Amino acid sequence: MTLAEILSSLFPEGHAVTAADGLVSGEGPFRGGRLAVIGIDGDTPLGVEGACRLAGHVLAVMRRGERTPILVAIDSDSQRMSRRDELLGLNEYLAHLAKTLLLADAKGHPTVGLIYGHSAAGAFIATALATRVLVGLPGANPSVMDLPSVARVTKLPLDRLEAMAKDTPVFAPGLDNMVKTGAVQGVLDPRAALGPQIAAVIDALPERDARDRAGRERGGRPIAEGIAAQVVREATQPDARA
Amino acid sequence: MSERITDPKITDPKATSWYEASARARLDGLLDSGTFREFIGPEQRRMSPHLPLFDLPRAFDDGMIVGAGRIDGKPVLVAAQEGRFMGGAFGEVHGAKLVGLLRAALVARPAAVLILFDTGGVRLQEANAGETAIAEVMRAIAQLRAAGVPVIGLIGGRAGAYGGGGLIAGTCSRLAISESGRISVSGPEVIETNKGAEEFDSRDRALVWRTMGGKHRRLTGGGDAFVDDTVAAFREAALALIGTAPAFDLATMEAEQARLEERLARFGECRDGTEIWARLGVNDPAAVPGMTTAEFDSLLASLGETHHDAR
């Protein structure tokens, strides 16, 4: 789906969400209140200015004091790769954007990520993955790195990686693999209205970060949940405290 | 098969180089003697289930050491990455150990959580697991900070704090960094591979340090303490930073927004670290890389504007 199709499906009565320079912001009527939307459109890389502007929108939503839910719609490239962005501290800008989303969540604004296109690496972590729950639309293509690049780095032949990718979701790009590792909770139906589907996601927000549990249940990240739980057990035994 | 990480002979662990030391040696010197207790120690051999698919050697601790200890008597939880095992990269086990530690801290309420960064970012062979773990870590840090437990990052290892490690660093309450520490999202080699050597010549080490090294980060507010490359200096800095951790609330995030917007307005046109330092009021920017820590501290004091509370 395109951003315009997503917005008209979300807000059949109209909305005030705009996109400029690949950055999306605004809001529309939702369940008698409003749904705030931020995002990245058009496979745009996320640099220092973009991250700062999106974080500013999230803070503005919080400043209003209502518990407006926030949808983070993503079709991005990776972080903008440049000497200038790193010189200016891109890690701080991306982390700041993620922190504003995490704080909004903590202050009672339900946060939902919606990946409808590509996204990768730092841009993906700072946006869609910083929400309480991330869902996808068919055709979305999240990745950490494409397979030809993985082949270069791992020095393994591409055809062997392609064969491995079929049954090893832990490294292969694509929406299905991110669903199996638990990063993406589920895939929405593009033929049905998106508003009620997002409302259902908000009504069922998990209390705790459930991504590692989903990863175990779906087989894509078989042992992360168990490892984390074991550390908690060992750390909270009475004799474990130094 | 496991990679064995050994240290050169260490006589005084606290005077030893942080950069040269292994993750375990750093912890030995950082914490009060004899107080470290490891969770999921290497004897349990909880190794990556994925690396054999790529015919790669594994490590018994997967390059991540987590545990509890004391620093100057204060109870802390600690995580240390071993940069010499796969560049300290985040895989499934590596990431989950840190996630577990942060979740445990929400229950155990230590005086602080200390993260000894030494990472190139996500481990590509386990990319989806590593990337998701980084998101889980950032969420857990935010929860912990909101609950009033400071999370302090220490950066001075061989691998720096790159990729998702740079984002986690930006989520911490406070950061201490040494001269050789680096914080960045895209590393020099990644930028060069994707955008060409004209954009970033990764072999130009001086350029790397001017762009993402400890002094530049400290001068521009990306780090809170600049320390000598010794375990003792990191210990002292960690202790000091625990007491100055900012709250994680709307006021702090509003202040960070203002701080980052101001940086763009003031330095957005600059093309090199030295230009930024000149605009900060440094008289002789070319001299900064050669300064000792004492000289650099005097410079910071003379600038009088490098105290950035909002993080």
PDB file of C-alpha atoms in Angstrom, chain A:
ATOM      1  CA  MET A   1       0.000   0.000   0.000  1.00  0.00           C
ATOM      2  CA  THR A   2       1.084   3.591  -0.562  1.00  0.00           C
ATOM      3  CA  LEU A   3       1.071   6.157   2.244  1.00  0.00           C
ATOM      4  CA  ALA A   4      -1.951   7.893   0.667  1.00  0.00           C
ATOM      5  CA  GLU A   5      -3.876   4.612   0.559  1.00  0.00           C
ATOM      6  CA  ILE A   6      -2.957   3.846   4.152  1.00  0.00           C
ATOM      7  CA  LEU A   7      -4.090   7.290   5.346  1.00  0.00           C
ATOM      8  CA  SER A   8      -7.407   7.164   3.514  1.00  0.00           C
ATOM      9  CA  SER A   9      -8.068   3.685   4.858  1.00  0.00           C
ATOM     10  CA  LEU A  10      -7.186   4.838   8.399  1.00  0.00           C
ATOM     11  CA  PHE A  11      -9.136   8.084   8.193  1.00  0.00           C
ATOM     12  CA  PRO A  12     -12.159   7.707   5.876  1.00  0.00           C
ATOM     13  CA  GLU A  13     -13.493  11.089   7.094  1.00  0.00           C
ATOM     14  CA  GLY A  14     -10.277  12.853   6.105  1.00  0.00           C
ATOM     15  CA  HIS A  15      -7.131  13.814   7.962  1.00  0.00           C
ATOM     16  CA  ALA A  16      -4.389  16.399   8.411  1.00  0.00           C
ATOM     17  CA  VAL A  17      -1.351  14.205   7.861  1.00  0.00           C
ATOM     18  CA  THR A  18       1.223  15.581   5.454  1.00  0.00           C
ATOM     19  CA  ALA A  19       4.500  14.361   4.006  1.00  0.00           C
ATOM     20  CA  ALA A  20       7.390  16.652   3.100  1.00  0.00           C
ATOM     21  CA  ASP A  21      10.955  15.664   2.247  1.00  0.00           C
ATOM     22  CA  GLY A  22      10.019  12.104   3.103  1.00  0.00           C
ATOM     23  CA  LEU A  23       8.945  13.007   6.652  1.00  0.00           C
ATOM     24  CA  VAL A  24       5.359  12.339   7.695  1.00  0.00           C
ATOM     25  CA  SER A  25       3.451  14.106  10.458  1.00  0.00           C
ATOM     26  CA  GLY A  26      -0.053  15.124  11.429  1.00  0.00           C
ATOM     27  CA  GLU A  27      -3.199  13.566  12.822  1.00  0.00           C
ATOM     28  CA  GLY A  28      -6.672  12.422  12.028  1.00  0.00           C
ATOM     29  CA  PRO A  29      -9.935  11.587  13.799  1.00  0.00           C
ATOM     30  CA  PHE A  30      -9.854   8.253  15.584  1.00  0.00           C
ATOM     31  CA  ARG A  31     -12.394   6.671  17.955  1.00  0.00           C
ATOM     32  CA  GLY A  32     -13.893   9.986  19.015  1.00  0.00           C
ATOM     33  CA  GLY A  33     -10.428  11.422  19.587  1.00  0.00           C
ATOM     34  CA  ARG A  34      -7.306  11.678  17.491  1.00  0.00           C
ATOM     35  CA  LEU A  35      -4.560   9.470  16.178  1.00  0.00           C
ATOM     36  CA  ALA A  36      -1.199  11.174  15.728  1.00  0.00           C
ATOM     37  CA  VAL A  37       0.913   9.932  12.847  1.00  0.00           C
ATOM     38  CA  ILE A  38       4.619  10.353  12.282  1.00  0.00           C
ATOM     39  CA  GLY A  39       6.730   8.489   9.788  1.00  0.00           C
ATOM     40  CA  ILE A  40       9.109   8.250   6.892  1.00  0.00           C
ATOM     41  CA  ASP A  41       7.915   7.773   3.318  1.00  0.00           C
ATOM     42  CA  GLY A  42       9.517   6.985  -0.018  1.00  0.00           C
ATOM     43  CA  ASP A  43      12.486   4.875   1.145  1.00  0.00           C
ATOM     44  CA  THR A  44      14.033   8.069   2.564  1.00  0.00           C
ATOM     45  CA  PRO A  45      17.201   7.814   4.669  1.00  0.00           C
ATOM     46  CA  LEU A  46      16.915   9.206   8.192  1.00  0.00           C
ATOM     47  CA  GLY A  47      19.528  11.838   9.080  1.00  0.00           C
ATOM     48  CA  VAL A  48      20.041  14.281  11.928  1.00  0.00           C
ATOM     49  CA  GLU A  49      17.477  16.867  10.762  1.00  0.00           C
ATOM     50  CA  GLY A  50      14.759  14.292  10.079  1.00  0.00           C
ATOM     51  CA  ALA A  51      15.187  12.528  13.403  1.00  0.00           C
ATOM     52  CA  CYS A  52      15.070  15.876  15.209  1.00  0.00           C
ATOM     53  CA  ARG A  53      11.880  16.958  13.440  1.00  0.00           C
ATOM     54  CA  LEU A  54      10.083  13.672  14.097  1.00  0.00           C
ATOM     55  CA  ALA A  55      11.106  13.756  17.772  1.00  0.00           C
ATOM     56  CA  GLY A  56       9.724  17.307  17.957  1.00  0.00           C
ATOM     57  CA  HIS A  57       6.349  16.045  16.694  1.00  0.00           C
ATOM     58  CA  VAL A  58       6.274  13.296  19.325  1.00  0.00           C
ATOM     59  CA  LEU A  59       7.064  15.828  22.068  1.00  0.00           C
ATOM     60  CA  ALA A  60       4.286  18.093  20.793  1.00  0.00           C
ATOM     61  CA  VAL A  61       1.799  15.243  21.083  1.00  0.00           C
ATOM     62  CA  MET A  62       2.958  14.574  24.656  1.00  0.00           C
ATOM     63  CA  ARG A  63       2.879  18.260  25.593  1.00  0.00           C
ATOM     64  CA  ARG A  64      -0.844  18.399  24.814  1.00  0.00           C
ATOM     65  CA  GLY A  65      -1.357  16.118  27.792  1.00  0.00           C
ATOM     66  CA  GLU A  66      -3.991  13.884  26.248  1.00  0.00           C
ATOM     67  CA  ARG A  67      -3.320  10.213  25.771  1.00  0.00           C
ATOM     68  CA  THR A  68      -3.354  10.451  21.994  1.00  0.00           C
ATOM     69  CA  PRO A  69      -2.084   7.236  20.422  1.00  0.00           C
ATOM     70  CA  ILE A  70       0.861   7.571  18.040  1.00  0.00           C
ATOM     71  CA  LEU A  71       1.236   5.592  14.825  1.00  0.00           C
ATOM     72  CA  VAL A  72       4.737   5.403  13.349  1.00  0.00           C
ATOM     73  CA  ALA A  73       4.421   4.589   9.626  1.00  0.00           C
ATOM     74  CA  ILE A  74       7.666   3.523   7.993  1.00  0.00           C
ATOM     75  CA  ASP A  75       8.985   3.184   4.466  1.00  0.00           C
ATOM     76  CA  SER A  76      12.586   4.300   4.953  1.00  0.00           C
ATOM     77  CA  ASP A  77      16.084   3.621   3.823  1.00  0.00           C
ATOM     78  CA  SER A  78      18.664   2.978   6.559  1.00  0.00           C
ATOM     79  CA  GLN A  79      20.135   5.857   8.544  1.00  0.00           C
ATOM     80  CA  ARG A  80      21.675   8.485   6.275  1.00  0.00           C
ATOM     81  CA  MET A  81      25.267   7.397   5.787  1.00  0.00           C
ATOM     82  CA  SER A  82      27.496  10.442   5.719  1.00  0.00           C
ATOM     83  CA  ARG A  83      30.479  11.938   7.387  1.00  0.00           C
ATOM     84  CA  ARG A  84      28.449  15.043   8.284  1.00  0.00           C
ATOM     85  CA  ASP A  85      25.664  13.130  10.048  1.00  0.00           C
ATOM     86  CA  GLU A  86      28.197  11.223  12.142  1.00  0.00           C
ATOM     87  CA  LEU A  87      30.168  14.417  12.847  1.00  0.00           C
ATOM     88  CA  LEU A  88      26.998  15.979  14.260  1.00  0.00           C
ATOM     89  CA  GLY A  89      26.201  12.945  16.442  1.00  0.00           C
ATOM     90  CA  LEU A  90      23.633  10.920  14.495  1.00  0.00           C
ATOM     91  CA  ASN A  91      23.563   8.314  17.267  1.00  0.00           C
ATOM     92  CA  GLU A  92      22.223  10.934  19.676  1.00  0.00           C
ATOM     93  CA  TYR A  93      19.535  12.115  17.250  1.00  0.00           C
ATOM     94  CA  LEU A  94      18.317   8.592  16.497  1.00  0.00           C
ATOM     95  CA  ALA A  95      18.410   7.595  20.177  1.00  0.00           C
ATOM     96  CA  HIS A  96      16.540  10.797  21.080  1.00  0.00           C
ATOM     97  CA  LEU A  97      13.763   9.969  18.612  1.00  0.00           C
ATOM     98  CA  ALA A  98      13.500   6.451  20.051  1.00  0.00           C
ATOM     99  CA  LYS A  99      13.481   7.841  23.605  1.00  0.00           C
ATOM    100  CA  THR A 100      10.648  10.272  22.862  1.00  0.00           C
ATOM    101  CA  LEU A 101       8.580   7.346  21.558  1.00  0.00           C
ATOM    102  CA  LEU A 102       9.474   5.204  24.579  1.00  0.00           C
ATOM    103  CA  LEU A 103       8.607   8.077  26.938  1.00  0.00           C
ATOM    104  CA  ALA A 104       5.303   8.687  25.156  1.00  0.00           C
ATOM    105  CA  ASP A 105       4.461   5.017  25.647  1.00  0.00           C
ATOM    106  CA  ALA A 106       5.392   5.227  29.338  1.00  0.00           C
ATOM    107  CA  LYS A 107       3.129   8.298  29.707  1.00  0.00           C
ATOM    108  CA  GLY A 108       0.116   6.466  28.374  1.00  0.00           C
ATOM    109  CA  HIS A 109       0.233   7.217  24.653  1.00  0.00           C
ATOM    110  CA  PRO A 110      -0.198   3.860  22.921  1.00  0.00           C
ATOM    111  CA  THR A 111       2.552   3.590  20.285  1.00  0.00           C
ATOM    112  CA  VAL A 112       2.139   1.371  17.229  1.00  0.00           C
ATOM    113  CA  GLY A 113       4.626   0.928  14.407  1.00  0.00           C
ATOM    114  CA  LEU A 114       3.413   0.195  10.888  1.00  0.00           C
ATOM    115  CA  ILE A 115       5.979  -0.916   8.343  1.00  0.00           C
ATOM    116  CA  TYR A 116       4.632  -0.691   4.797  1.00  0.00           C
ATOM    117  CA  GLY A 117       7.827  -0.390   2.768  1.00  0.00           C
ATOM    118  CA  HIS A 118      11.495  -0.842   3.302  1.00  0.00           C
ATOM    119  CA  SER A 119      13.434  -0.032   6.427  1.00  0.00           C
ATOM    120  CA  ALA A 120      16.842  -0.967   7.745  1.00  0.00           C
ATOM    121  CA  ALA A 121      19.388  -0.633  10.492  1.00  0.00           C
ATOM    122  CA  GLY A 122      19.497   2.548  12.602  1.00  0.00           C
ATOM    123  CA  ALA A 123      16.433   4.124  11.010  1.00  0.00           C
ATOM    124  CA  PHE A 124      14.369   1.023  11.720  1.00  0.00           C
ATOM    125  CA  ILE A 125      15.572   0.815  15.355  1.00  0.00           C
ATOM    126  CA  ALA A 126      14.856   4.506  16.015  1.00  0.00           C
ATOM    127  CA  THR A 127      11.317   4.477  14.610  1.00  0.00           C
ATOM    128  CA  ALA A 128       9.155   1.384  14.106  1.00  0.00           C
ATOM    129  CA  LEU A 129      11.112  -0.796  16.552  1.00  0.00           C
ATOM    130  CA  ALA A 130      10.823   1.872  19.274  1.00  0.00           C
ATOM    131  CA  THR A 131       7.038   1.441  19.476  1.00  0.00           C
ATOM    132  CA  ARG A 132       5.224  -0.890  21.889  1.00  0.00           C
ATOM    133  CA  VAL A 133       4.018  -3.046  19.029  1.00  0.00           C
ATOM    134  CA  LEU A 134       5.060  -3.191  15.388  1.00  0.00           C
ATOM    135  CA  VAL A 135       2.801  -4.533  12.658  1.00  0.00           C
ATOM    136  CA  GLY A 136       3.385  -4.800   8.939  1.00  0.00           C
ATOM    137  CA  LEU A 137       1.549  -4.659   5.652  1.00  0.00           C
ATOM    138  CA  PRO A 138       2.117  -7.220   2.895  1.00  0.00           C
ATOM    139  CA  GLY A 139       4.970  -6.117   0.661  1.00  0.00           C
ATOM    140  CA  ALA A 140       6.899  -4.510   3.489  1.00  0.00           C
ATOM    141  CA  ASN A 141      10.588  -5.280   3.402  1.00  0.00           C
ATOM    142  CA  PRO A 142      12.471  -4.702   6.635  1.00  0.00           C
ATOM    143  CA  SER A 143      16.089  -5.787   6.601  1.00  0.00           C
ATOM    144  CA  VAL A 144      19.330  -5.300   8.409  1.00  0.00           C
ATOM    145  CA  MET A 145      21.343  -5.842   5.261  1.00  0.00           C
ATOM    146  CA  ASP A 146      20.510  -7.281   1.844  1.00  0.00           C
ATOM    147  CA  LEU A 147      21.818 -10.751   1.026  1.00  0.00           C
ATOM    148  CA  PRO A 148      24.456  -9.677  -1.542  1.00  0.00           C
ATOM    149  CA  SER A 149      25.998  -7.428   1.154  1.00  0.00           C
ATOM    150  CA  VAL A 150      25.760 -10.233   3.708  1.00  0.00           C
ATOM    151  CA  ALA A 151      27.567 -12.455   1.184  1.00  0.00           C
ATOM    152  CA  ARG A 152      30.372  -9.889   0.897  1.00  0.00           C
ATOM    153  CA  VAL A 153      30.799  -9.590   4.654  1.00  0.00           C
ATOM    154  CA  THR A 154      30.494 -13.285   5.515  1.00  0.00           C
ATOM    155  CA  LYS A 155      32.440 -14.381   2.399  1.00  0.00           C
ATOM    156  CA  LEU A 156      29.830 -17.058   1.774  1.00  0.00           C
ATOM    157  CA  PRO A 157      28.482 -17.634  -1.756  1.00  0.00           C
ATOM    158  CA  LEU A 158      25.188 -15.867  -2.449  1.00  0.00           C
ATOM    159  CA  ASP A 159      23.436 -19.030  -3.624  1.00  0.00           C
ATOM    160  CA  ARG A 160      24.312 -20.791  -0.376  1.00  0.00           C
ATOM    161  CA  LEU A 161      22.989 -17.821   1.647  1.00  0.00           C
ATOM    162  CA  GLU A 162      19.799 -17.818  -0.400  1.00  0.00           C
ATOM    163  CA  ALA A 163      19.334 -21.513   0.354  1.00  0.00           C
ATOM    164  CA  MET A 164      20.023 -20.948   4.078  1.00  0.00           C
ATOM    165  CA  ALA A 165      17.644 -17.975   4.153  1.00  0.00           C
ATOM    166  CA  LYS A 166      14.696 -20.293   3.433  1.00  0.00           C
ATOM    167  CA  ASP A 167      14.852 -21.987   6.834  1.00  0.00           C
ATOM    168  CA  THR A 168      17.017 -19.637   8.919  1.00  0.00           C
ATOM    169  CA  PRO A 169      14.939 -16.540   9.716  1.00  0.00           C
ATOM    170  CA  VAL A 170      17.502 -15.181  12.180  1.00  0.00           C
ATOM    171  CA  PHE A 171      19.602 -13.517   9.455  1.00  0.00           C
ATOM    172  CA  ALA A 172      17.553 -13.286   6.263  1.00  0.00           C
ATOM    173  CA  PRO A 173      15.873 -10.024   5.203  1.00  0.00           C
ATOM    174  CA  GLY A 174      12.130  -9.708   4.801  1.00  0.00           C
ATOM    175  CA  LEU A 175       8.857  -9.263   6.651  1.00  0.00           C
ATOM    176  CA  ASP A 176       8.240 -12.978   7.270  1.00  0.00           C
ATOM    177  CA  ASN A 177      11.589 -13.340   8.991  1.00  0.00           C
ATOM    178  CA  MET A 178      10.985 -10.305  11.198  1.00  0.00           C
ATOM    179  CA  VAL A 179       7.634 -11.812  12.154  1.00  0.00           C
ATOM    180  CA  LYS A 180       9.362 -15.080  13.077  1.00  0.00           C
ATOM    181  CA  THR A 181      11.984 -13.354  15.230  1.00  0.00           C
ATOM    182  CA  GLY A 182       9.182 -11.488  17.041  1.00  0.00           C
ATOM    183  CA  ALA A 183      10.145  -7.981  15.970  1.00  0.00           C
ATOM    184  CA  VAL A 184       6.912  -7.692  13.960  1.00  0.00           C
ATOM    185  CA  GLN A 185       3.835  -8.840  15.852  1.00  0.00           C
ATOM    186  CA  GLY A 186       1.599  -9.511  12.864  1.00  0.00           C
ATOM    187  CA  VAL A 187       0.555  -8.549   9.354  1.00  0.00           C
ATOM    188  CA  LEU A 188      -2.546  -6.440   8.679  1.00  0.00           C
ATOM    189  CA  ASP A 189      -5.094  -7.104   5.920  1.00  0.00           C
ATOM    190  CA  PRO A 190      -4.765  -4.386   3.258  1.00  0.00           C
ATOM    191  CA  ARG A 191      -8.256  -5.153   1.859  1.00  0.00           C
ATOM    192  CA  ALA A 192     -10.003  -4.324   5.147  1.00  0.00           C
ATOM    193  CA  ALA A 193     -10.226  -0.871   6.738  1.00  0.00           C
ATOM    194  CA  LEU A 194      -7.029  -0.105   8.667  1.00  0.00           C
ATOM    195  CA  GLY A 195      -8.656   2.046  11.377  1.00  0.00           C
ATOM    196  CA  PRO A 196     -10.400  -0.843  13.154  1.00  0.00           C
ATOM    197  CA  GLN A 197      -7.338  -3.040  12.712  1.00  0.00           C
ATOM    198  CA  ILE A 198      -5.069  -0.452  14.383  1.00  0.00           C
ATOM    199  CA  ALA A 199      -7.720   0.026  17.106  1.00  0.00           C
ATOM    200  CA  ALA A 200      -7.649  -3.736  17.755  1.00  0.00           C
ATOM    201  CA  VAL A 201      -3.843  -3.668  18.000  1.00  0.00           C
ATOM    202  CA  ILE A 202      -4.065  -0.827  20.549  1.00  0.00           C
ATOM    203  CA  ASP A 203      -6.698  -2.690  22.582  1.00  0.00           C
ATOM    204  CA  ALA A 204      -4.427  -5.724  22.763  1.00  0.00           C
ATOM    205  CA  LEU A 205      -1.107  -3.990  23.533  1.00  0.00           C
ATOM    206  CA  PRO A 206       1.076  -6.384  25.533  1.00  0.00           C
ATOM    207  CA  GLU A 207       1.934  -5.288  29.073  1.00  0.00           C
ATOM    208  CA  ARG A 208       5.565  -6.309  28.793  1.00  0.00           C
ATOM    209  CA  ASP A 209       7.986  -6.407  25.878  1.00  0.00           C
ATOM    210  CA  ALA A 210       6.786  -9.674  24.344  1.00  0.00           C
ATOM    211  CA  ARG A 211       9.049  -9.776  21.303  1.00  0.00           C
ATOM    212  CA  ASP A 212      11.373 -12.438  22.660  1.00  0.00           C
ATOM    213  CA  ARG A 213       8.466 -14.670  23.632  1.00  0.00           C
ATOM    214  CA  ALA A 214       7.030 -14.367  20.121  1.00  0.00           C
ATOM    215  CA  GLY A 215      10.460 -15.120  18.694  1.00  0.00           C
ATOM    216  CA  ARG A 216      10.623 -18.370  20.652  1.00  0.00           C
ATOM    217  CA  GLU A 217       7.060 -19.421  19.844  1.00  0.00           C
ATOM    218  CA  ARG A 218       7.576 -18.754  16.138  1.00  0.00           C
ATOM    219  CA  GLY A 219      10.998 -20.400  16.038  1.00  0.00           C
ATOM    220  CA  GLY A 220      12.902 -17.447  14.618  1.00  0.00           C
ATOM    221  CA  ARG A 221      14.736 -16.550  17.818  1.00  0.00           C
ATOM    222  CA  PRO A 222      14.681 -19.821  19.690  1.00  0.00           C
ATOM    223  CA  ILE A 223      16.647 -19.073  22.866  1.00  0.00           C
ATOM    224  CA  ALA A 224      16.643 -15.303  23.543  1.00  0.00           C
ATOM    225  CA  GLU A 225      13.678 -15.401  25.927  1.00  0.00           C
ATOM    226  CA  GLY A 226      15.166 -18.295  27.901  1.00  0.00           C
ATOM    227  CA  ILE A 227      18.568 -16.617  28.184  1.00  0.00           C
ATOM    228  CA  ALA A 228      17.061 -13.330  29.395  1.00  0.00           C
ATOM    229  CA  ALA A 229      14.852 -15.155  31.907  1.00  0.00           C
ATOM    230  CA  GLN A 230      17.821 -17.132  33.213  1.00  0.00           C
ATOM    231  CA  VAL A 231      19.801 -13.923  33.808  1.00  0.00           C
ATOM    232  CA  VAL A 232      16.835 -12.488  35.734  1.00  0.00           C
ATOM    233  CA  ARG A 233      16.652 -15.652  37.863  1.00  0.00           C
ATOM    234  CA  GLU A 234      20.370 -15.723  38.606  1.00  0.00           C
ATOM    235  CA  ALA A 235      20.463 -11.984  39.316  1.00  0.00           C
ATOM    236  CA  THR A 236      17.546 -11.965  41.725  1.00  0.00           C
ATOM    237  CA  GLN A 237      18.456 -15.008  43.818  1.00  0.00           C
ATOM    238  CA  PRO A 238      19.129 -13.737  47.362  1.00  0.00           C
ATOM    239  CA  ASP A 239      22.747 -14.974  47.294  1.00  0.00           C
ATOM    240  CA  ALA A 240      23.412 -13.441  43.872  1.00  0.00           C
ATOM    241  CA  ARG A 241      23.811  -9.927  45.185  1.00  0.00           C
ATOM    242  CA  ALA A 242      27.404  -9.090  45.808  1.00  0.00           C
TER     243      ALA A 242
END
